[in-house]
Tab-separated table of C-alpha atoms and ligand atoms in Angstrom:
chain	number	residue	atom	x	y	z
A	1121	MET	CA	26.348	-4.392	-89.572
A	1122	HIS	CA	27.527	-4.213	-86.074
A	1123	PRO	CA	26.011	-6.423	-83.193
A	1124	LEU	CA	24.707	-3.509	-81.395
A	1125	LEU	CA	23.062	-2.262	-84.428
A	1126	THR	CA	21.744	-5.536	-84.889
A	1127	ILE	CA	20.103	-5.794	-81.345
A	1128	ALA	CA	18.883	-1.862	-82.061
A	1129	THR	CA	17.335	-2.862	-85.295
A	1130	ARG	CA	15.277	-5.783	-83.544
A	1131	ALA	CA	14.064	-3.164	-80.878
A	1132	ALA	CA	13.031	-0.438	-83.305
A	1133	ARG	CA	11.202	-2.853	-85.471
A	1134	ALA	CA	9.296	-4.184	-82.744
A	1135	ALA	CA	8.845	-0.457	-81.580
A	1136	GLY	CA	7.667	0.328	-84.980
A	1137	ASN	CA	5.147	-2.255	-85.282
A	1138	SER	CA	3.684	-1.133	-81.849
A	1139	LEU	CA	3.461	2.759	-83.234
A	1140	LEU	CA	1.609	1.579	-86.251
A	1141	ARG	CA	-0.869	-0.916	-84.198
A	1142	SER	CA	-1.787	2.340	-81.833
A	1143	MET	CA	-1.866	4.697	-85.083
A	1144	GLU	CA	-5.047	2.281	-86.106
A	1145	ASN	CA	-6.919	3.732	-83.106
A	1146	LEU	CA	-5.336	7.371	-83.271
A	1147	ASP	CA	-8.864	8.741	-81.922
A	1148	ASN	CA	-8.461	7.066	-78.516
A	1149	LEU	CA	-4.882	8.032	-78.161
A	1150	LYS	CA	-4.991	10.433	-75.412
A	1151	ALA	CA	-2.098	13.130	-75.590
A	1152	ASN	CA	-0.825	14.962	-72.685
A	1153	VAL	CA	0.956	18.349	-73.200
A	1154	LYS	CA	4.466	18.663	-72.336
A	1155	GLY	CA	4.712	21.959	-73.522
A	1156	ARG	CA	3.690	24.200	-76.520
A	1157	ASN	CA	3.225	21.870	-79.623
A	1158	ASP	CA	5.215	19.110	-77.367
A	1159	TYR	CA	3.092	15.868	-76.709
A	1160	VAL	CA	3.414	12.534	-75.337
A	1161	THR	CA	1.109	9.768	-75.954
A	1162	ALA	CA	0.735	6.254	-74.651
A	1163	ALA	CA	2.378	5.093	-78.001
A	1164	ASP	CA	5.680	7.037	-77.288
A	1165	GLN	CA	5.820	5.721	-73.998
A	1166	LYS	CA	5.154	1.709	-75.149
A	1167	ALA	CA	7.865	2.031	-78.072
A	1168	GLU	CA	10.175	3.369	-75.564
A	1169	GLN	CA	9.759	0.676	-73.052
A	1170	ILE	CA	9.905	-2.160	-75.867
A	1171	ILE	CA	13.305	-0.626	-77.076
A	1172	ILE	CA	14.539	-0.430	-73.406
A	1173	GLU	CA	13.227	-4.174	-72.695
A	1174	THR	CA	14.682	-5.309	-75.964
A	1175	ILE	CA	18.175	-3.826	-75.426
A	1176	LEU	CA	18.218	-5.157	-71.742
A	1177	LYS	CA	17.579	-8.906	-72.824
A	1178	SER	CA	20.701	-8.597	-74.833
A	1179	TYR	CA	22.751	-6.295	-72.599
A	1180	PRO	CA	21.549	-5.948	-68.981
A	1181	ASP	CA	24.161	-3.713	-67.886
A	1182	HIS	CA	23.642	-0.833	-70.883
A	1183	GLY	CA	22.169	2.497	-69.702
A	1184	PHE	CA	19.868	4.811	-71.424
A	1185	LEU	CA	18.925	8.404	-71.915
A	1186	ALA	CA	15.608	8.014	-73.330
A	1187	GLU	CA	13.215	11.086	-74.336
A	1188	GLU	CA	9.811	10.029	-71.875
A	1189	SER	CA	11.666	7.777	-69.057
A	1190	GLY	CA	14.827	9.786	-68.631
A	1191	GLU	CA	18.207	8.820	-67.681
A	1192	GLN	CA	18.835	5.129	-66.093
A	1193	ARG	CA	22.448	3.740	-65.579
A	1194	GLY	CA	23.544	6.955	-67.446
A	1195	ASP	CA	27.350	6.219	-66.276
A	1196	ALA	CA	27.324	2.840	-67.926
A	1197	GLU	CA	30.069	2.319	-70.598
A	1198	VAL	CA	27.258	2.039	-73.203
A	1199	VAL	CA	24.386	4.365	-72.908
A	1200	TRP	CA	21.757	4.272	-75.448
A	1201	ILE	CA	19.911	7.875	-76.566
A	1202	ILE	CA	16.656	7.230	-77.465
A	1203	ASP	CA	13.789	9.022	-79.103
A	1204	PRO	CA	11.011	6.239	-79.113
A	1205	LEU	CA	8.872	8.301	-81.725
A	1206	ASP	CA	10.379	11.756	-83.520
A	1207	GLY	CA	7.433	13.685	-85.224
A	1208	THR	CA	4.905	12.899	-82.569
A	1209	SER	CA	3.074	15.852	-83.910
A	1210	ASN	CA	2.850	14.554	-87.408
A	1211	TYR	CA	2.031	11.111	-85.733
A	1212	LEU	CA	-1.141	12.595	-83.790
A	1213	HIS	CA	-2.333	14.098	-86.877
A	1214	GLY	CA	-2.283	11.169	-89.079
A	1215	LEU	CA	0.774	12.624	-91.038
A	1216	PRO	CA	2.642	9.757	-92.126
A	1217	HIS	CA	6.182	10.894	-91.246
A	1218	PHE	CA	7.740	9.939	-88.024
A	1219	CYS	CA	10.578	7.787	-87.014
A	1220	ILE	CA	12.225	6.155	-84.050
A	1221	SER	CA	15.708	7.440	-83.702
A	1222	MET	CA	18.420	5.236	-81.237
A	1223	ALA	CA	22.263	6.245	-80.901
A	1224	ALA	CA	24.521	4.356	-78.919
A	1225	ARG	CA	27.128	6.313	-76.899
A	1226	ILE	CA	30.168	4.327	-76.032
A	1227	LYS	CA	32.715	5.850	-73.304
A	1228	GLY	CA	31.033	9.215	-73.819
A	1229	ARG	CA	31.333	9.103	-77.647
A	1230	ILE	CA	28.361	8.413	-80.200
A	1231	GLU	CA	29.762	5.260	-81.987
A	1232	HIS	CA	26.365	3.986	-83.714
A	1233	GLY	CA	23.227	5.435	-85.041
A	1234	LEU	CA	19.928	4.138	-86.231
A	1235	ILE	CA	16.781	5.679	-87.629
A	1236	TYR	CA	13.998	3.831	-88.341
A	1237	ASP	CA	10.817	5.066	-90.382
A	1238	PRO	CA	8.163	1.927	-89.683
A	1239	LEU	CA	5.536	3.442	-92.785
A	1240	ARG	CA	8.017	3.122	-95.375
A	1241	ASP	CA	10.287	0.258	-93.785
A	1242	GLU	CA	13.475	2.492	-94.152
A	1243	LEU	CA	16.019	1.765	-92.046
A	1244	PHE	CA	18.994	4.393	-91.741
A	1245	THR	CA	22.199	3.373	-90.022
A	1246	ALA	CA	25.508	4.561	-89.337
A	1247	SER	CA	28.704	3.349	-87.273
A	1248	ARG	CA	31.789	5.810	-86.369
A	1249	GLY	CA	34.295	5.146	-89.485
A	1250	GLY	CA	31.831	2.456	-91.201
A	1251	GLY	CA	29.823	4.843	-93.305
A	1252	ALA	CA	26.092	5.203	-93.356
A	1253	ALA	CA	23.441	2.884	-95.245
A	1254	LEU	CA	19.764	2.805	-95.940
A	1255	ASN	CA	18.500	-0.713	-95.616
A	1256	GLU	CA	22.239	-1.905	-95.631
A	1257	LYS	CA	22.905	-0.142	-99.091
A	1258	ARG	CA	25.822	2.531	-98.440
A	1259	ILE	CA	24.485	6.288	-98.794
A	1260	ARG	CA	26.191	9.617	-99.594
A	1261	VAL	CA	25.329	13.065	-99.143
A	1262	ALA	CA	23.987	14.808	-102.332
A	1263	ASN	CA	26.796	16.196	-104.549
A	1264	LYS	CA	24.995	19.251	-105.364
A	1265	LEU	CA	27.200	22.269	-105.605
A	1266	ARG	CA	25.294	25.450	-105.516
A	1267	LEU	CA	22.860	26.893	-102.957
A	1268	ASP	CA	20.579	27.976	-105.559
A	1269	GLN	CA	20.090	24.056	-106.920
A	1270	ALA	CA	19.414	23.273	-103.108
A	1271	MET	CA	16.483	21.758	-101.409
A	1272	LEU	CA	16.664	22.198	-97.854
A	1273	ALA	CA	14.842	21.057	-94.609
A	1274	THR	CA	14.252	23.050	-91.532
A	1275	ALA	CA	12.007	23.580	-88.694
A	1276	LEU	CA	10.022	26.522	-87.105
A	1277	PRO	CA	11.314	26.947	-83.623
A	1278	PHE	CA	8.168	26.469	-81.813
A	1279	HIS	CA	9.895	25.528	-78.567
A	1280	SER	CA	11.357	29.119	-78.313
A	1281	ALA	CA	14.833	28.090	-78.460
A	1282	VAL	CA	15.431	31.420	-80.491
A	1283	PRO	CA	13.404	34.367	-80.975
A	1284	LEU	CA	10.789	33.466	-84.169
A	1285	ASP	CA	11.969	36.728	-85.680
A	1286	LYS	CA	15.441	35.554	-85.595
A	1287	TYR	CA	14.587	32.384	-87.483
A	1288	LEU	CA	12.314	34.208	-89.759
A	1289	THR	CA	15.371	36.812	-90.646
A	1290	GLU	CA	17.501	33.628	-91.378
A	1291	LEU	CA	14.667	31.757	-93.431
A	1292	ASN	CA	14.074	35.241	-95.427
A	1293	ASN	CA	17.940	35.512	-95.985
A	1294	VAL	CA	18.025	31.831	-97.317
A	1295	TYR	CA	14.827	31.037	-99.416
A	1296	PRO	CA	15.406	33.645	-102.084
A	1297	GLN	CA	18.875	31.915	-102.539
A	1298	CYS	CA	17.880	28.133	-102.405
A	1299	SER	CA	15.699	26.117	-104.970
A	1300	ASP	CA	12.946	25.399	-101.964
A	1301	ILE	CA	12.610	24.558	-98.251
A	1302	ARG	CA	10.672	21.466	-96.548
A	1303	ARG	CA	9.080	21.538	-92.778
A	1304	MET	CA	8.790	17.731	-92.303
A	1305	GLY	CA	8.430	17.544	-88.522
A	1306	SER	CA	10.718	14.892	-87.711
A	1307	ALA	CA	14.392	16.186	-87.311
A	1308	ALA	CA	15.851	12.781	-87.190
A	1309	LEU	CA	14.375	12.125	-90.590
A	1310	ASP	CA	15.426	15.370	-91.927
A	1311	LEU	CA	18.882	14.556	-91.062
A	1312	ALA	CA	18.834	11.036	-92.436
A	1313	TYR	CA	17.267	12.349	-95.918
A	1314	VAL	CA	20.207	14.693	-95.703
A	1315	ALA	CA	22.745	11.673	-95.445
A	1316	ALA	CA	20.802	9.840	-98.048
A	1317	GLY	CA	21.020	12.820	-100.386
A	1318	ARG	CA	17.463	13.453	-100.464
A	1319	PHE	CA	17.678	17.055	-98.883
A	1320	ASP	CA	20.937	18.694	-99.603
A	1321	GLY	CA	20.878	20.647	-96.260
A	1322	TYR	CA	18.967	21.289	-93.107
A	1323	TRP	CA	19.016	23.573	-89.963
A	1324	GLU	CA	17.032	24.053	-86.765
A	1325	TYR	CA	17.240	25.648	-83.280
A	1326	GLY	CA	15.813	24.274	-80.178
A	1327	ILE	CA	16.437	20.349	-80.528
A	1328	LYS	CA	17.451	17.886	-78.026
A	1329	LEU	CA	20.149	15.257	-77.880
A	1330	TRP	CA	17.663	12.379	-78.844
A	1331	ASP	CA	16.512	14.277	-81.698
A	1332	VAL	CA	20.020	14.347	-83.449
A	1333	ALA	CA	22.525	11.913	-81.868
A	1334	ALA	CA	22.009	9.247	-84.486
A	1335	GLY	CA	21.230	11.838	-87.449
A	1336	ALA	CA	24.369	14.067	-86.948
A	1337	LEU	CA	26.541	10.728	-86.904
A	1338	MET	CA	24.530	9.387	-90.112
A	1339	VAL	CA	25.405	12.745	-91.881
A	1340	GLN	CA	29.178	12.875	-90.962
A	1341	GLU	CA	29.349	9.367	-92.101
A	1342	ALA	CA	27.671	9.594	-95.446
A	1343	GLY	CA	30.279	12.491	-96.081
A	1344	GLY	CA	28.274	15.674	-94.853
A	1345	ILE	CA	29.377	18.253	-92.260
A	1346	VAL	CA	27.061	19.071	-89.183
A	1347	THR	CA	28.034	21.785	-86.351
A	1348	ASP	CA	25.933	24.040	-84.662
A	1349	MET	CA	25.492	27.511	-85.495
A	1350	SER	CA	29.088	28.679	-84.190
A	1351	GLY	CA	30.765	25.726	-85.664
A	1352	GLY	CA	30.960	23.758	-82.572
A	1353	SER	CA	29.495	20.441	-81.620
A	1354	ASP	CA	26.622	21.126	-78.970
A	1355	PHE	CA	23.454	20.978	-81.364
A	1356	THR	CA	21.086	21.303	-78.487
A	1357	GLY	CA	18.917	24.320	-77.427
A	1358	SER	CA	19.569	27.782	-78.834
A	1359	ASN	CA	22.864	26.727	-80.744
A	1360	GLY	CA	21.005	25.086	-83.436
A	1361	ILE	CA	22.232	22.424	-85.903
A	1362	VAL	CA	23.355	23.186	-89.398
A	1363	CYS	CA	24.390	20.531	-92.150
A	1364	ALA	CA	24.937	19.845	-95.664
A	1365	ASN	CA	27.848	18.448	-98.242
A	1366	PRO	CA	30.880	20.120	-97.493
A	1367	LYS	CA	30.740	22.278	-100.615
A	1368	LEU	CA	27.366	23.366	-99.680
A	1369	PHE	CA	27.665	23.921	-95.974
A	1370	LYS	CA	29.807	27.230	-96.578
A	1371	GLN	CA	27.191	28.627	-98.785
A	1372	LEU	CA	24.422	27.672	-96.613
A	1373	VAL	CA	26.122	29.365	-93.556
A	1374	GLN	CA	26.623	32.463	-95.335
A	1375	ALA	CA	23.097	32.653	-96.536
A	1376	LEU	CA	21.736	32.095	-93.056
A	1377	ARG	CA	24.044	35.166	-92.121
A	1378	GLY	CA	22.488	37.366	-94.310
A	1379	GLN	CA	25.370	37.075	-97.123
A	1380	THR	CA	24.665	36.772	-100.814
A	1381	VAL	CA	26.196	33.575	-101.886
A	1382	ASN	CA	28.451	33.927	-105.371
A	1383	VAL	CA	29.097	30.746	-106.985
B	704	IPD	C1	10.445	16.974	-82.705
B	704	IPD	C2	10.499	16.770	-84.346
B	704	IPD	C3	10.456	18.083	-84.963
B	704	IPD	C4	11.541	19.203	-84.274
B	704	IPD	C5	11.264	19.474	-83.036
B	704	IPD	C6	11.372	18.016	-82.173
B	704	IPD	P1	9.280	15.006	-81.179
B	704	IPD	O1	10.394	15.890	-81.978
B	704	IPD	O2	11.524	16.475	-84.522
B	704	IPD	O3	10.641	17.748	-86.313
B	704	IPD	O4	11.081	20.248	-85.374
B	704	IPD	O5	12.276	20.355	-82.798
B	704	IPD	O6	11.407	18.218	-80.670
B	704	IPD	O7	8.783	15.869	-80.215
B	704	IPD	O8	8.417	14.709	-82.157
B	704	IPD	O9	10.034	14.001	-80.749
B	705	CA	CA1	12.119	14.132	-81.186
B	706	CA	CA1	9.580	12.108	-79.277
């Protein structure tokens, strides 16, 4: 494992323990509303602080772009992009599906990514050119060839990044053509699961850089294709993100656009 990922793992495990401890006391955890369905709790903030402190102990000159505390030394050579709790809504409801997502951006390019699920003790990692792994064992995207056999992940666009009816049209286009669809509630884990071959594809609108910085690299390093909805690489906001293995990717995009997929 790359030394940066070793430190990131230490940070994510410490933050994960903190999230699990706070979860024992969910009733007393106050959630502040940032927007519709967008919450922050003391648990998110504490986890983020633990991550930043752990990294700074080893790398005092690194910078951060973190969901809850924003940017610190954004012009540093190495900037960590951090979502200390992805799946806050699940967490607040006691739904056991959330994670920590961290990516190292070096000279402007995402080079390393880590997604840690503290409940299952699953550590997904990826380094550019070095592949992707789950608990240090190599992972690959699924090798399904047909959309009608594919299990997809998605999310309802509750941040109003795209009009709901546009999204529902896509859902209506794809659903009859695939095997089934899940909305799990953690974009980072959706991507990690595509990388691990658990999901065959995923699409969503309205995500932020910290939701996908680690996961998009992970899918690529596991052999998948990730683009925004116009084939570019800015996945944030209304651009949307779509990914799958190279064979399914084309079929998924066609189906989203309302075409009938023939394989
Ligand atoms: C959210 C989750 C959710 C996704 C949203 C994200 P948060 O992140 O990843 O699955 O649909 O787009 O904002 O708020 O739990 O960190
Ligand atoms: Ca998130
Ligand atoms: Ca979050």
